[in-house]
Tab-separated table of C-alpha atoms in Angstrom:
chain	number	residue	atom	x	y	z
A	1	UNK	CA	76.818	100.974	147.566
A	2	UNK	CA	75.879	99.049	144.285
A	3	UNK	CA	76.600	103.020	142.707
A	4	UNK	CA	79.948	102.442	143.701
A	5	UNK	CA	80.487	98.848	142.719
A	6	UNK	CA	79.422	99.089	139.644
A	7	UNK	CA	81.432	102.826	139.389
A	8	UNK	CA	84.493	99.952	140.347
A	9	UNK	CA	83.583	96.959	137.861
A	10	UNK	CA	83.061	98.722	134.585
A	11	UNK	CA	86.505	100.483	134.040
A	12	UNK	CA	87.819	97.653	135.539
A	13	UNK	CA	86.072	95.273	133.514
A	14	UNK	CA	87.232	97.396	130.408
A	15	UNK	CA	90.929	97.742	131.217
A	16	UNK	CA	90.825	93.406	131.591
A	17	UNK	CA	89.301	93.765	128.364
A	18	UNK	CA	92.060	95.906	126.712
A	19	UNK	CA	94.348	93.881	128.519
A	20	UNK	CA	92.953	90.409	126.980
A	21	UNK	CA	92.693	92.296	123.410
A	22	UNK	CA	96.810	93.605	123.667
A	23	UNK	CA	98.065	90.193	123.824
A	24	UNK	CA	96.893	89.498	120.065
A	25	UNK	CA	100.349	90.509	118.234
A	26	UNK	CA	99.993	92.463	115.189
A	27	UNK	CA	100.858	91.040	111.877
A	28	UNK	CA	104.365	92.921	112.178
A	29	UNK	CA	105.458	91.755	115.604
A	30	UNK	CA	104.084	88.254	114.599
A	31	UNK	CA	106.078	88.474	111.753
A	32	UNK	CA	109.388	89.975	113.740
A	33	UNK	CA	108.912	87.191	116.032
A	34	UNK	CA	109.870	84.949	113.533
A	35	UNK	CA	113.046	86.749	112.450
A	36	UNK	CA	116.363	84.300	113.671
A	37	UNK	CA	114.060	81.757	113.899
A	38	UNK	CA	114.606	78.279	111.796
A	39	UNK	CA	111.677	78.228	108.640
A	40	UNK	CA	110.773	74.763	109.534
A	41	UNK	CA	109.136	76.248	112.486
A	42	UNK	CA	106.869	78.208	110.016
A	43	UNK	CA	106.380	75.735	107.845
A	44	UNK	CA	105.256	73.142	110.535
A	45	UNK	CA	102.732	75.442	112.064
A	46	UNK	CA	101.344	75.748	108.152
A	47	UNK	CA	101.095	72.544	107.970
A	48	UNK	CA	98.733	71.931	110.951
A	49	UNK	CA	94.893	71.402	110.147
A	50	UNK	CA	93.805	73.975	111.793
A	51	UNK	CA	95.805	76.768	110.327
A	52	UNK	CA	94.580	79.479	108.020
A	53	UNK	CA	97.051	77.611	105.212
A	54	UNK	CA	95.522	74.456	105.071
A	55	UNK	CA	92.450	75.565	105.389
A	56	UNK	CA	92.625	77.596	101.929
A	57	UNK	CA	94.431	74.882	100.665
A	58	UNK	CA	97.479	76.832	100.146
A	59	UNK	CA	100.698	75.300	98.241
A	60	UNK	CA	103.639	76.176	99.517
A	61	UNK	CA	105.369	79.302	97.782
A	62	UNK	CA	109.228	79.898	97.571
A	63	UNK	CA	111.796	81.725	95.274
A	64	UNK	CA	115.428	82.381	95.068
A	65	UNK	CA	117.021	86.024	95.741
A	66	UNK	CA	119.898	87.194	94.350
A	67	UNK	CA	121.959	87.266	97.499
A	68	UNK	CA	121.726	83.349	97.647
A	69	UNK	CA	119.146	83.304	100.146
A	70	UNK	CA	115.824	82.545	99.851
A	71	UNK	CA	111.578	83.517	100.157
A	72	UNK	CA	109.514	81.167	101.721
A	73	UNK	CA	105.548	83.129	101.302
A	74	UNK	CA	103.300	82.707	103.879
A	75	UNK	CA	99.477	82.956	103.548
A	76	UNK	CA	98.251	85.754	105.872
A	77	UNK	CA	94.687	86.134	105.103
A	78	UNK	CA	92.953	87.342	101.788
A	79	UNK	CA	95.506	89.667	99.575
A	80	UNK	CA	98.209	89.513	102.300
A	81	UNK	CA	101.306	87.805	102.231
A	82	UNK	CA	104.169	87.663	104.289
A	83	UNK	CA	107.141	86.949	102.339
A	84	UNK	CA	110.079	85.587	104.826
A	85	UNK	CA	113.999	85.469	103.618
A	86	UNK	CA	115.690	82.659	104.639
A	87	UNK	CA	119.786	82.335	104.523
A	88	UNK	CA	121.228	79.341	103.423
A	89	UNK	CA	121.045	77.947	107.301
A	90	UNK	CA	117.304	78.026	107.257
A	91	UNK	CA	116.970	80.595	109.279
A	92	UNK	CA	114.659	83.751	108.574
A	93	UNK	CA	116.665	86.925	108.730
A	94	UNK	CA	113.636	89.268	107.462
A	95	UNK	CA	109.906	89.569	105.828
A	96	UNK	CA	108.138	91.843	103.272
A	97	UNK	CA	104.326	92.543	103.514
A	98	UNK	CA	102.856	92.135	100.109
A	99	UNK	CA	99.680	92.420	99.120
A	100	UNK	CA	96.218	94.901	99.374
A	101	UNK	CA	94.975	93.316	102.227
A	102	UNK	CA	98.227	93.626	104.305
A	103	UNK	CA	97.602	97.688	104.089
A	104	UNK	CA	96.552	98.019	107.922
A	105	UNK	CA	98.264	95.601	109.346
C-alpha cells in the first residue's frame, strides 16, 4: 500500500508544483496586462519600497514619440527594459522589450 501512495503523491505533488510555477506571468503577458491600463498604475507600483525600481534606485525614464504619445521605461531587471507608450489620456496602448537581458523573456 505505501507502493501505491507514494505511486499517487509524487505526480501529484509535481503537477501542484507546475501548477503553483504557471501562475508566475511571463514578462510579455505581464507586460500585455498592462496594455489599456492608466500609467499611474505602473508608476505607483514603482514607487513602492519593495519593488525592483526602488530598490536599484531607479529614476524615472520617459520620452516623447512622434505620434504625440509618449514612453514611460520601466526597470525590468538587469539589461531589460520595458518601454510602455502612453496616449495623451494616460493610458498605455503598447510596450517594446529593450535590452540584452530581456532576450528570453
Amino acid at each position: 500500500h505505501m507502493y501505491r501512495l507514494k505511486a499517487f503523491m509524487v505526480p501529484a505533488l509535481l503537477s501542484l508544483l507546475a501548477g503553483c510555477n504557471s501562475q508566475i506571468p511571463t514578462l510579455r503577458e505581464w507586460s500585455d496586462q498592462g496594455i489599456g491600463q492608466p500609467v499611474e498604475v505602473l508608476q505607483e507600483a514603482e514607487a513602492r519600497p519593495e519593488s525592483y525600481a526602488s530598490r536599484i534606485g531607479w529614476r524615472t525614464k520617459r520620452y516623447d514619440l512622434p505620434n504625440g504619445n509618449w514612453v514611460h521605461v520601466a526597470p525590468d531587471r538587469k539589461d531589460c527594459e520595458v518601454h510602455f507608450e502612453v496616449d495623451k489620456a494616460g493610458i498605455i496602448v503598447g510596450y517594446q522589450l529593450v535590452g540584452k537581458g530581456c532576450r528570453y523573456q
